[in-house]
Coordinates of C-alpha atoms in Angstrom, one line a residue:
X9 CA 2.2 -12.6 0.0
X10 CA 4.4 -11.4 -2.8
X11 CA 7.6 -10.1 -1.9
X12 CA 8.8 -8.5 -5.4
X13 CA 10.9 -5.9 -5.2
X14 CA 9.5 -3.0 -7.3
X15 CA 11.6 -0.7 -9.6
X16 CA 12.7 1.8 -6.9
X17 CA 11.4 4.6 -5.1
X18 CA 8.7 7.1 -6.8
X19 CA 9.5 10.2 -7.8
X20 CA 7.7 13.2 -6.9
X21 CA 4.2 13.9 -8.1
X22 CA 4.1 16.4 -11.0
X23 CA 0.3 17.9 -12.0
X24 CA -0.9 16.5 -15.8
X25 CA -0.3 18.5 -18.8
X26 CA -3.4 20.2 -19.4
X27 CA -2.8 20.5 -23.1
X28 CA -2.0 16.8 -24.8
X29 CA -4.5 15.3 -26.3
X30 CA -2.9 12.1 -27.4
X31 CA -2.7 9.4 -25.2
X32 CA -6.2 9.3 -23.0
X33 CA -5.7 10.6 -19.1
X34 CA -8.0 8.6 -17.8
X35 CA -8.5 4.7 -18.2
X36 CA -11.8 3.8 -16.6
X37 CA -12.0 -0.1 -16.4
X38 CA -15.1 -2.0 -15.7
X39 CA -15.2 -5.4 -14.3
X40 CA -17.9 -7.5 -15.7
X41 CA -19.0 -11.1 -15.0
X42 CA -22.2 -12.4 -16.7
X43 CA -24.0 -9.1 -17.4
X44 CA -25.3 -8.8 -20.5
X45 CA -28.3 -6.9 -19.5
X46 CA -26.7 -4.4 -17.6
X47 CA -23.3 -3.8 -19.5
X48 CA -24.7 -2.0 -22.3
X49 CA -26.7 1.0 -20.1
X50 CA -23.6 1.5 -17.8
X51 CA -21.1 2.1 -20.7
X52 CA -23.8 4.4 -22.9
X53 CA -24.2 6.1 -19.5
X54 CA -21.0 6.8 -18.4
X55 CA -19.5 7.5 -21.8
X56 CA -22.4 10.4 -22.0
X57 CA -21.4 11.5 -18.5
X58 CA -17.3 12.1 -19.5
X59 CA -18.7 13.3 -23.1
X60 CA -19.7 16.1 -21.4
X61 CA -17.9 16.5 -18.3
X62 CA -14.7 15.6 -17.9
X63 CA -12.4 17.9 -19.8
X64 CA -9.5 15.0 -20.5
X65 CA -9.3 12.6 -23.1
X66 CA -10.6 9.4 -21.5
X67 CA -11.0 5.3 -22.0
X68 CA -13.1 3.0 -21.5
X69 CA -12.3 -0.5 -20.9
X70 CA -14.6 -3.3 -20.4
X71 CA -13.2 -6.6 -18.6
X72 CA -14.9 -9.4 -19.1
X73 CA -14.5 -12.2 -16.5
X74 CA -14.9 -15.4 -18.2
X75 CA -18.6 -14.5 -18.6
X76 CA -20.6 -17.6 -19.9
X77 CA -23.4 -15.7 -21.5
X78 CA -23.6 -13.2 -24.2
X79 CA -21.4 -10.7 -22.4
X80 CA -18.6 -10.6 -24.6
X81 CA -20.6 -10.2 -27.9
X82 CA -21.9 -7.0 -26.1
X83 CA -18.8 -5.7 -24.9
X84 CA -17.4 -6.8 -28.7
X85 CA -20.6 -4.2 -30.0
X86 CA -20.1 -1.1 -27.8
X87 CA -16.3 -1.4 -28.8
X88 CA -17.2 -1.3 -32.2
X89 CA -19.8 1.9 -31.8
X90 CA -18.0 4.0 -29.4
X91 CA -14.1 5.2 -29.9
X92 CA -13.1 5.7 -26.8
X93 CA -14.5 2.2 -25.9
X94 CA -12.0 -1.0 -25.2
X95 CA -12.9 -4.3 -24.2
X96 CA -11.0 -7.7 -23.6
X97 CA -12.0 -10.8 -21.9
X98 CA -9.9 -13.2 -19.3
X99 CA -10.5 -16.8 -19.0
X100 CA -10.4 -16.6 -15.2
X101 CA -12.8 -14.9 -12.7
X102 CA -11.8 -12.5 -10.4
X103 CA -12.5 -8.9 -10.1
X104 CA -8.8 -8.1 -8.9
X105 CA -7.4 -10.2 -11.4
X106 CA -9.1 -8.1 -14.4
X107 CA -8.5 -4.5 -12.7
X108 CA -4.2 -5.9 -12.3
X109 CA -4.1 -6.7 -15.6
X110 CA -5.6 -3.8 -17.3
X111 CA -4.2 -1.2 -14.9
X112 CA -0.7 -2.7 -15.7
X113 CA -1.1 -2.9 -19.4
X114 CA -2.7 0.5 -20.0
X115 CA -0.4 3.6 -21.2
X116 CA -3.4 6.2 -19.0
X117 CA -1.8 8.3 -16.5
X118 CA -4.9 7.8 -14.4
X119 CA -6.2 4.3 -13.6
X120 CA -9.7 4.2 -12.3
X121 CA -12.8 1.3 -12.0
X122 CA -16.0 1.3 -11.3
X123 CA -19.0 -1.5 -10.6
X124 CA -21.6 -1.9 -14.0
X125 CA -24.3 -1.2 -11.8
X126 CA -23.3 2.4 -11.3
X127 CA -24.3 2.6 -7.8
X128 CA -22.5 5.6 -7.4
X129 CA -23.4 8.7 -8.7
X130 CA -21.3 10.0 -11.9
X131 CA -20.9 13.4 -10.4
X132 CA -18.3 12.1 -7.8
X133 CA -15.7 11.1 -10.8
X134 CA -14.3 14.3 -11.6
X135 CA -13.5 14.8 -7.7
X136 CA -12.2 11.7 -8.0
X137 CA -9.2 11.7 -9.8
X138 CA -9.0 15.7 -9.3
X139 CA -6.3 14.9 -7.1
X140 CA -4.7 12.6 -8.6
X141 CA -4.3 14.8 -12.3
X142 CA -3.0 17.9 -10.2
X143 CA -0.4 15.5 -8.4
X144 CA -1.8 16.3 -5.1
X145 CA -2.5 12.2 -4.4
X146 CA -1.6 8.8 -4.6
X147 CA -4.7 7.0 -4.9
X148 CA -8.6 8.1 -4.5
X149 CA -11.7 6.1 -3.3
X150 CA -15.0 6.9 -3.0
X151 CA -16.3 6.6 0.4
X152 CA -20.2 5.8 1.5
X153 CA -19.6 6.2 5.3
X154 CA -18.5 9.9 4.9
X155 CA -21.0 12.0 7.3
X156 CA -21.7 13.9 3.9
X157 CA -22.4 10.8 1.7
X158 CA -25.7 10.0 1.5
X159 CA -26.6 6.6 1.0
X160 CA -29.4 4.0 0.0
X161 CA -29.6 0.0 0.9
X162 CA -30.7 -2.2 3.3
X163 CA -29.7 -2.5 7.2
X164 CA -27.9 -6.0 6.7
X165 CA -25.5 -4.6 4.1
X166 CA -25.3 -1.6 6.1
X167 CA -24.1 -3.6 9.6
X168 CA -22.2 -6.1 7.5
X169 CA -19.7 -3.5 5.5
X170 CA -19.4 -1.0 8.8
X171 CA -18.4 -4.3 10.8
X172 CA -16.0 -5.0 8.0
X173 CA -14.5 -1.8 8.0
X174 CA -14.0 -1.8 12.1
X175 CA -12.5 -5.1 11.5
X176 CA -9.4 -3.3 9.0
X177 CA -8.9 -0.4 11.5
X178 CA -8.6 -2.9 14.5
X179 CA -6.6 -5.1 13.2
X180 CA -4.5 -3.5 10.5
X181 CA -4.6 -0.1 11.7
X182 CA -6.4 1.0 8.4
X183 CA -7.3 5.0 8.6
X184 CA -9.8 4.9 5.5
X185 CA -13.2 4.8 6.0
X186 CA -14.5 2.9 3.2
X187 CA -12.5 0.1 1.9
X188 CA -15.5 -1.7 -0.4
X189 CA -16.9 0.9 -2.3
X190 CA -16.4 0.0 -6.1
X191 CA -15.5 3.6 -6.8
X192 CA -11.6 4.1 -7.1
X193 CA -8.5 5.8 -8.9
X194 CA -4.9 5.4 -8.8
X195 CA -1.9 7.2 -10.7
X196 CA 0.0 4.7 -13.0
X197 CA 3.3 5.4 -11.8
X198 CA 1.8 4.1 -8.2
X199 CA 0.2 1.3 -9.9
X200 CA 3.3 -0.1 -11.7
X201 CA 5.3 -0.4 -8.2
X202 CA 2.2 -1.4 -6.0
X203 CA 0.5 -4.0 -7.4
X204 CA 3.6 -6.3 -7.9
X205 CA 2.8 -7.0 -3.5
X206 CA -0.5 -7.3 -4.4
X207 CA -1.7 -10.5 -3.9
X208 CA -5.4 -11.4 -3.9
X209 CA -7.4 -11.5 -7.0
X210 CA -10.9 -11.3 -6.0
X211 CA -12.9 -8.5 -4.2
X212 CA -9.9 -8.4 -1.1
X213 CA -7.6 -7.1 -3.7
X214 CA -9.2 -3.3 -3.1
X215 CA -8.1 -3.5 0.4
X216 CA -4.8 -5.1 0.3
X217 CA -4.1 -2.4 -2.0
X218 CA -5.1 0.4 0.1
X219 CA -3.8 -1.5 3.3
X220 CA -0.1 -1.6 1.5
X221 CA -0.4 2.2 0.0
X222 CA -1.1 3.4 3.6
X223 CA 1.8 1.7 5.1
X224 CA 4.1 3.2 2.8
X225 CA 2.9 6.2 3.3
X226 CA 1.1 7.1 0.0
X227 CA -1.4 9.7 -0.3
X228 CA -5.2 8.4 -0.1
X229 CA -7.7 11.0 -1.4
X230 CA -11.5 10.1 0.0
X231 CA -14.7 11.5 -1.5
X232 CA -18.1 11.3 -0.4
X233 CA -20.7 9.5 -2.6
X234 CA -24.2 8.9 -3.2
X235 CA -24.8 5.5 -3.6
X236 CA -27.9 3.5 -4.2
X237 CA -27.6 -0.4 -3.4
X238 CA -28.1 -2.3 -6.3
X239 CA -30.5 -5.4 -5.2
X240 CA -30.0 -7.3 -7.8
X241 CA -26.4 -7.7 -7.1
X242 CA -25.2 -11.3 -7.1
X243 CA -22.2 -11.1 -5.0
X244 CA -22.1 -13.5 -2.6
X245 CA -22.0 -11.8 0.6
X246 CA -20.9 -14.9 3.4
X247 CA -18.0 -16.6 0.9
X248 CA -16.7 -12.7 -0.1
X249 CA -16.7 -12.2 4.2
X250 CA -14.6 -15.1 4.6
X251 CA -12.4 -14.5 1.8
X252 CA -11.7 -11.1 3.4
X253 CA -11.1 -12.2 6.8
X254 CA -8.4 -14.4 5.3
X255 CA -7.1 -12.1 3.6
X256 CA -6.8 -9.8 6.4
X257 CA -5.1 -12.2 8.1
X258 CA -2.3 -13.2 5.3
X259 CA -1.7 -9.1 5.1
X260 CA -1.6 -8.6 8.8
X261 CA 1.0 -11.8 9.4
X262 CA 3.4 -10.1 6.5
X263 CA 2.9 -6.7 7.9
X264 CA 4.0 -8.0 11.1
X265 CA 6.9 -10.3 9.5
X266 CA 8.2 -7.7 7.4
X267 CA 7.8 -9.2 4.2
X268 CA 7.4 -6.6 2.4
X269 CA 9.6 -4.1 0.7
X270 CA 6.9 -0.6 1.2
X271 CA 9.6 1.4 1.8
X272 CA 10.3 1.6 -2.0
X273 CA 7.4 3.2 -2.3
X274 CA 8.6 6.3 -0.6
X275 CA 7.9 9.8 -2.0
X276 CA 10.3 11.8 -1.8
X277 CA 10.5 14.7 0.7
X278 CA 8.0 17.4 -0.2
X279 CA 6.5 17.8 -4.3
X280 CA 7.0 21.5 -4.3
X281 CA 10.2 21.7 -6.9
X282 CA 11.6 24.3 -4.0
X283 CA 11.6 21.2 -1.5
X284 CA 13.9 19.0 -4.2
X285 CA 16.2 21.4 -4.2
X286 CA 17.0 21.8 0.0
X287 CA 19.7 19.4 1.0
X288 CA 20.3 17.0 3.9
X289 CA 16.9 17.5 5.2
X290 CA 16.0 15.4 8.0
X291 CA 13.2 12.9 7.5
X292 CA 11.1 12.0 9.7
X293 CA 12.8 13.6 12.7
X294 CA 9.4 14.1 14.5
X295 CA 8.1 10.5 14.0
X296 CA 11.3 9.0 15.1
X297 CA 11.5 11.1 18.2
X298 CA 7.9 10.4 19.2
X299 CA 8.4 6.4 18.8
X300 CA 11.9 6.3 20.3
X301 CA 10.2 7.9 23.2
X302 CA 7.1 5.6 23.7
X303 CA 9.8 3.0 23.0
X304 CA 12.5 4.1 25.4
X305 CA 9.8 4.6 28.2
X306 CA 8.7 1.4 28.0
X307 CA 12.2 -0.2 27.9
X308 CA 12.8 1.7 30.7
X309 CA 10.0 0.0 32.9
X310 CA 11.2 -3.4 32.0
X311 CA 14.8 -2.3 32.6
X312 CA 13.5 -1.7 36.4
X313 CA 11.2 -4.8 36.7
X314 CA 14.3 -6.8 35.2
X315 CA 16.7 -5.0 37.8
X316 CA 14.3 -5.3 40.8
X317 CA 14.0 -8.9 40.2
X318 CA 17.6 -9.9 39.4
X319 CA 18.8 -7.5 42.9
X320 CA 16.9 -10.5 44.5
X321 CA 19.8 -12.8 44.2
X322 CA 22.9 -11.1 43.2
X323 CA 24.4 -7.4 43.7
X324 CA 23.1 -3.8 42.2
X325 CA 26.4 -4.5 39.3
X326 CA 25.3 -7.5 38.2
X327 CA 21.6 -6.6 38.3
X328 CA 22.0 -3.8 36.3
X329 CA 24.4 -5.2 33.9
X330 CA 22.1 -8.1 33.5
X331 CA 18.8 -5.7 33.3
X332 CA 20.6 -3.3 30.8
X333 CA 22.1 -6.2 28.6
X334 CA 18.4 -7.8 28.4
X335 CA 16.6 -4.6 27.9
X336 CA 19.0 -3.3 25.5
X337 CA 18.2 -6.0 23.1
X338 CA 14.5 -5.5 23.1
X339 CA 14.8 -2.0 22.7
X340 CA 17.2 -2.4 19.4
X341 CA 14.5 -4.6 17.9
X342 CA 11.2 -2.6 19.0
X343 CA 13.2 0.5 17.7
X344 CA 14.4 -0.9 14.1
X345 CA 11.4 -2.0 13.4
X346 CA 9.1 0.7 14.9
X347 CA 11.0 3.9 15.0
X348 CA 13.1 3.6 12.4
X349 CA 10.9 1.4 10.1
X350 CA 13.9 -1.2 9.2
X351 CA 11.8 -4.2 8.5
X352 CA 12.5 -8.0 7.6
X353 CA 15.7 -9.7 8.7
X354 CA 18.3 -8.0 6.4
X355 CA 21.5 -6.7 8.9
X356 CA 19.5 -7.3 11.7
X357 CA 22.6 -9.1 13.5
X358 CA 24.4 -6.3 12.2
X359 CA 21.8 -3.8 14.0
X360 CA 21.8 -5.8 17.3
X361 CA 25.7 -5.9 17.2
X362 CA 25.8 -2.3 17.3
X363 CA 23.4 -2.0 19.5
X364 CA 25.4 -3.8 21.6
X365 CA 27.8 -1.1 21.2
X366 CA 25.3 1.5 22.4
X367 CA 24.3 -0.9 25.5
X368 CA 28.2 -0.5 26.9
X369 CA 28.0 3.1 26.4
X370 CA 24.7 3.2 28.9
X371 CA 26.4 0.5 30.8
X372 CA 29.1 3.2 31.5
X373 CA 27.1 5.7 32.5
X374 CA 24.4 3.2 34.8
X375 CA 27.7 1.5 36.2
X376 CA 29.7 4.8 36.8
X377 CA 26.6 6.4 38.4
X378 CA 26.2 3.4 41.2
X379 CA 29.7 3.4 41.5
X380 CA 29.5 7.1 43.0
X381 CA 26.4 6.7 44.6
X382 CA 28.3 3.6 46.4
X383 CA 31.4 5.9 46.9
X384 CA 29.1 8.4 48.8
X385 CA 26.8 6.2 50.4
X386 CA 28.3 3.0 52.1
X387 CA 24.6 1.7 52.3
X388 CA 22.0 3.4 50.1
X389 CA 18.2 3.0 49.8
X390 CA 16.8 0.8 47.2
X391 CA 15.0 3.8 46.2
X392 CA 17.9 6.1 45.8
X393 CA 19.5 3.7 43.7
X394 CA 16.5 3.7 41.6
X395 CA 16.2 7.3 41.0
X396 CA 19.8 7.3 40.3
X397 CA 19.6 4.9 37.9
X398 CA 16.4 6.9 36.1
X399 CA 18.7 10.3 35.9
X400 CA 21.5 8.0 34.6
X401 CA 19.2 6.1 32.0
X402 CA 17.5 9.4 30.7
X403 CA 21.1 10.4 29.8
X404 CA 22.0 7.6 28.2
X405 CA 18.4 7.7 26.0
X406 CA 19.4 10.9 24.5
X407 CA 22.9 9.7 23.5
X408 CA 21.2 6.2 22.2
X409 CA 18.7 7.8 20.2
X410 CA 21.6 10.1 18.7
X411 CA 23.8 7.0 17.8
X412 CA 20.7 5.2 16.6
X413 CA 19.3 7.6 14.1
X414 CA 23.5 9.0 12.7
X415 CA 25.2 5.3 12.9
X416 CA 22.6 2.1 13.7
X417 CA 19.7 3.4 11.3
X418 CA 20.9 6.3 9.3
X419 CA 18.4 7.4 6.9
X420 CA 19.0 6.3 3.5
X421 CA 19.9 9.1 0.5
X422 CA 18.5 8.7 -2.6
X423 CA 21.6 8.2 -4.2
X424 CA 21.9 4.8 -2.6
X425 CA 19.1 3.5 -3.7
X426 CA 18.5 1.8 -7.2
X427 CA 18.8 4.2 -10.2
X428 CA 16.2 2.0 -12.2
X429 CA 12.7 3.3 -11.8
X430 CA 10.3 2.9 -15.3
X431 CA 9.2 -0.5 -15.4
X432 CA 8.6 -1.5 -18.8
X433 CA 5.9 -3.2 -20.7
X434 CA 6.8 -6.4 -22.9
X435 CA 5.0 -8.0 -25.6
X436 CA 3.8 -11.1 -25.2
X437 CA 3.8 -14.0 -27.4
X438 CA 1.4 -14.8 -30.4
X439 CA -2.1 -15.9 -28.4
X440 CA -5.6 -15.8 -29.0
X441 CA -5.8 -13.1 -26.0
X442 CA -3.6 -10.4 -27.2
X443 CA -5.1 -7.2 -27.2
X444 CA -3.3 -3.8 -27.7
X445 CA -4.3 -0.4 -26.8
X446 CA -4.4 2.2 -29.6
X447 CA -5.1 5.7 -29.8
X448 CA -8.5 6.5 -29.8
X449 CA -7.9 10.0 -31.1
X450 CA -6.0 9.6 -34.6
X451 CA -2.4 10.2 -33.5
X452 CA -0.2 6.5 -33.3
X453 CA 1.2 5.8 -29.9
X454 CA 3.2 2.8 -28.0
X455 CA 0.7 -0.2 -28.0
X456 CA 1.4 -2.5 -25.0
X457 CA 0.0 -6.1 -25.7
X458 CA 0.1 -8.9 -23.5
X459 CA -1.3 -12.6 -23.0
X460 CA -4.9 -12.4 -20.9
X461 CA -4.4 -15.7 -20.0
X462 CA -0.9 -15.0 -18.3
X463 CA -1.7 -11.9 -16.6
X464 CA -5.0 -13.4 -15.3
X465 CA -2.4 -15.8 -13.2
X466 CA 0.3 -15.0 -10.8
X467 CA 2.5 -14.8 -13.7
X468 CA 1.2 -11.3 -15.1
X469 CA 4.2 -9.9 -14.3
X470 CA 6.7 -11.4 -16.5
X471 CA 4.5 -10.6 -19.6
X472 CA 4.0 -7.0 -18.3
X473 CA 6.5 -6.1 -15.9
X474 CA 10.1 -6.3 -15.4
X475 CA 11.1 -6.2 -11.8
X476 CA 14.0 -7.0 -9.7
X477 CA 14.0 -9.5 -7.4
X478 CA 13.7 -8.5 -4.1
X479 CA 16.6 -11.4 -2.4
X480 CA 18.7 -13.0 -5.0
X481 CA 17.9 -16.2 -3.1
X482 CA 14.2 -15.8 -4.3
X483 CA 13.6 -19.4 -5.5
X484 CA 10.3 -18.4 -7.1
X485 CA 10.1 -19.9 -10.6
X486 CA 7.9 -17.7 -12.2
X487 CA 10.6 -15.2 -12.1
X488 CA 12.9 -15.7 -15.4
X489 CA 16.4 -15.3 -14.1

């Protein structure tokens, strides 16, 4: 799992100038391996279809996969014929791969992708990255298990992607519905910080994506398609199954470890330019409250099964301090990582030291409150002391959850964050891949190049992107330090 650190937080989403008609808006890529006969009738299609509907400039681009047949000579053709067609081939396979490396070298605003055999009908583009030109979303996919989609294809593919998608939301909590569809759209300033943590380079690579954009709280957009299974398709169902399950499992494990830096892709509060302008704003206050409370309650019943079984052998001080001092250390952890969303192992001594801190304070207030139950009572019920230590424990939660949020796990402000955001695109070396995107429409803009054969690796990055490490202590060499 890559743990790059990406160029800081995103800004807010602005809405696309409606009038430039320079650099394209929308990049469509398509991903081709070995189809010559179906290549040529997708990109006529399509081109027709944004001809006369889409009301943007657009692109094009066709990515060849290290096709062996006559692919690239087509792709080479259509290029030539149409303007707003691109094409550039990769000596490695993998449909991830190909979508990385063009979504990271293009100069569109709006990155989208879409299978050659056009499964899904053409009228669902334009509500596709809708949302994503206005600024009202992160990232859009098309979705065939919408009650409103209406779909085509066989019961076996039918049980087999349904299964798949109970699978994400079982196991990594995913809240999309459709995480295969090869329909999809993402804004380039999302792309340029996301896909750095992506990992996978086959056909997991959608879902990884969307898995990481939904734990960091991006924006999904989902629309409803008609889709017509293509049964010619040549995707090998078992291997891509297995490959997915392992994937799930490699993003699950780093989800759970922490790995991986998402909170840098934090918007910021609210996109209305009113909200930007409102100060000291608390974030989150509702979330936190809501976890601290699920978290606190179930502290608080291992707090009581602790001090029920420590009272077995030693006194109701000595239980409690032992209960509390156990309890409190569990409840720092669950509540960095779950309430507050601190993850990896950055200050976490530093957390649980201060937490520590917190535990004496409730250690006062459980102590003190035996100590006058004692005072009053020279022999009190085990009971009593229980539901005197429940009033005395729900008074020291409010005061812990006050010290956690202002001095354990205070929210961060932009300003301390890093002031480098735009990460920038590098030529690469003289090589018999270099491609470069030009204008389609006359007027000269920046042309990014870069080496297929590099970005087809796991070294993309340093051709394309700059980033900065995430731990100085990253040993990594492809990173150039």
């Amino acid at each position: 799992m890559r743990t790059d650190s990406s160029p800081g937080s995103l800004p807010a989403r602005e809405h696309l100038p409606a009038g430039d008609a320079g650099t394209p808006v929308l990049d469509v890529v398509i991903p081709v391996y070995n189809e010559e006969k179906d290549l040529q009738p997708c990109v006529l299609r399509l081109h027709q279809h944004l001809k006369s509907t889409f009301p943007y400039a657009f692109r094009i681009t066709i990515a060849d996969n290290a096709s062996t047949d006559t692919t690239p000579q087509v792709a080479s053709r259509l290029e030539a014929e149409l303007a707003e067609v691109r094409s550039f081939r990769l000596e490695q396979k993998g449909r991830g791969r190909a979508l990385r490396t063009v979504w990271s070298a293009s100069d569109a605003p709006i990155l989208a992708y879409m299978d050659v055999d056009l499964s899904t009908d053409l009228n669902a583009l334009l509500p596709l990255v809708a949302p994503l030109i206005s600024g009202h979303s992160d990232l859009a996919i098309g979705s065939r298990l919408s009650r409103s989609s209406r779909v085509v294809r066989g019961a076996k593919r039918e049980f087999i992607s349904r299964t798949y998608n109970l699978i994400l939301r079982g196991s990594l909590q995913a809240r999309f519905s459709d995480a295969q569809c090869g329909f999809k759209a993402i804004r380039r300033d999302v792309a340029q910080v996301l896909l750095p943590l992506v990992e996978d380079t086959g056909w997991f690579f959608d879902t990884e994506m969307l898995v990481l954009a939904e734990r960091a709280g991006l924006r999904i957009h989902e629309v409803p398609v008609d889709w017509v299974d293509d049964p010619d398709s040549t995707v090998h169902i078992v291997k891509t199954a297995t490959d997915d399950l392992k994937g799930v499992w490699r993003v699950g494990k780093a989800l759970a470890g922490g790995s991986l830096p998402l909170d840098r892709l934090a918007r910021p509060f609210g996109d209305d330019p009113r909200d930007r302008e409102i100060q000291d704003v608390p974030k989150g206050l509702a979330r936190q409250l809501v976890g601290f409370c699920v978290v606190g309650g179930l502290s608080t019943l291992f707090y009581l099964l602790l001090y029920t079984v420590f009272r077995q052998f030693s006194g109701s001080q000595i239980a409690n301090a032992l209960a509390l001092l156990v309890s409190a250390i569990a409840n720092t952890a669950a509540n960095r990582r779950l309430t507050f969303g601190v993850r990896g192992r950055g200050d976490a001594v530093k957390h649980q030291a201060q937490g520590l801190v917190v535990f004496g304070i409730g250690l006062i207030l459980t102590s003190g409150s035996l100590a006058a139950l004692n005072a009053a009572s020279s022999d009190p019920g085990h009971t009593t002391e229980l539901a005197v230590l429940v009033a005395a424990n729900l008074a020291a939660t409010v005061l812990r959850f006050l010290l956690f949020r202002a001095w354990v796990f205070p929210d961060r402000r932009d300003d301390d964050r890093p002031s480098t955001v735009v990460a920038s695109h590098t030529p690469a070396p003289n090589t018999p891949y270099d491609i470069s995107y030009d204008n389609p429409y006359g007027t000269p803009c920046d042309s990014t190049q870069f080496r297929a054969g590099e970005a087809a690796d796991r070294s993309w990055r340093d051709a394309t992107l700059q980033l900065q490490p995430l731990r100085p202590t990253d040993t990594d060499p492809r990173n150039r330090r």
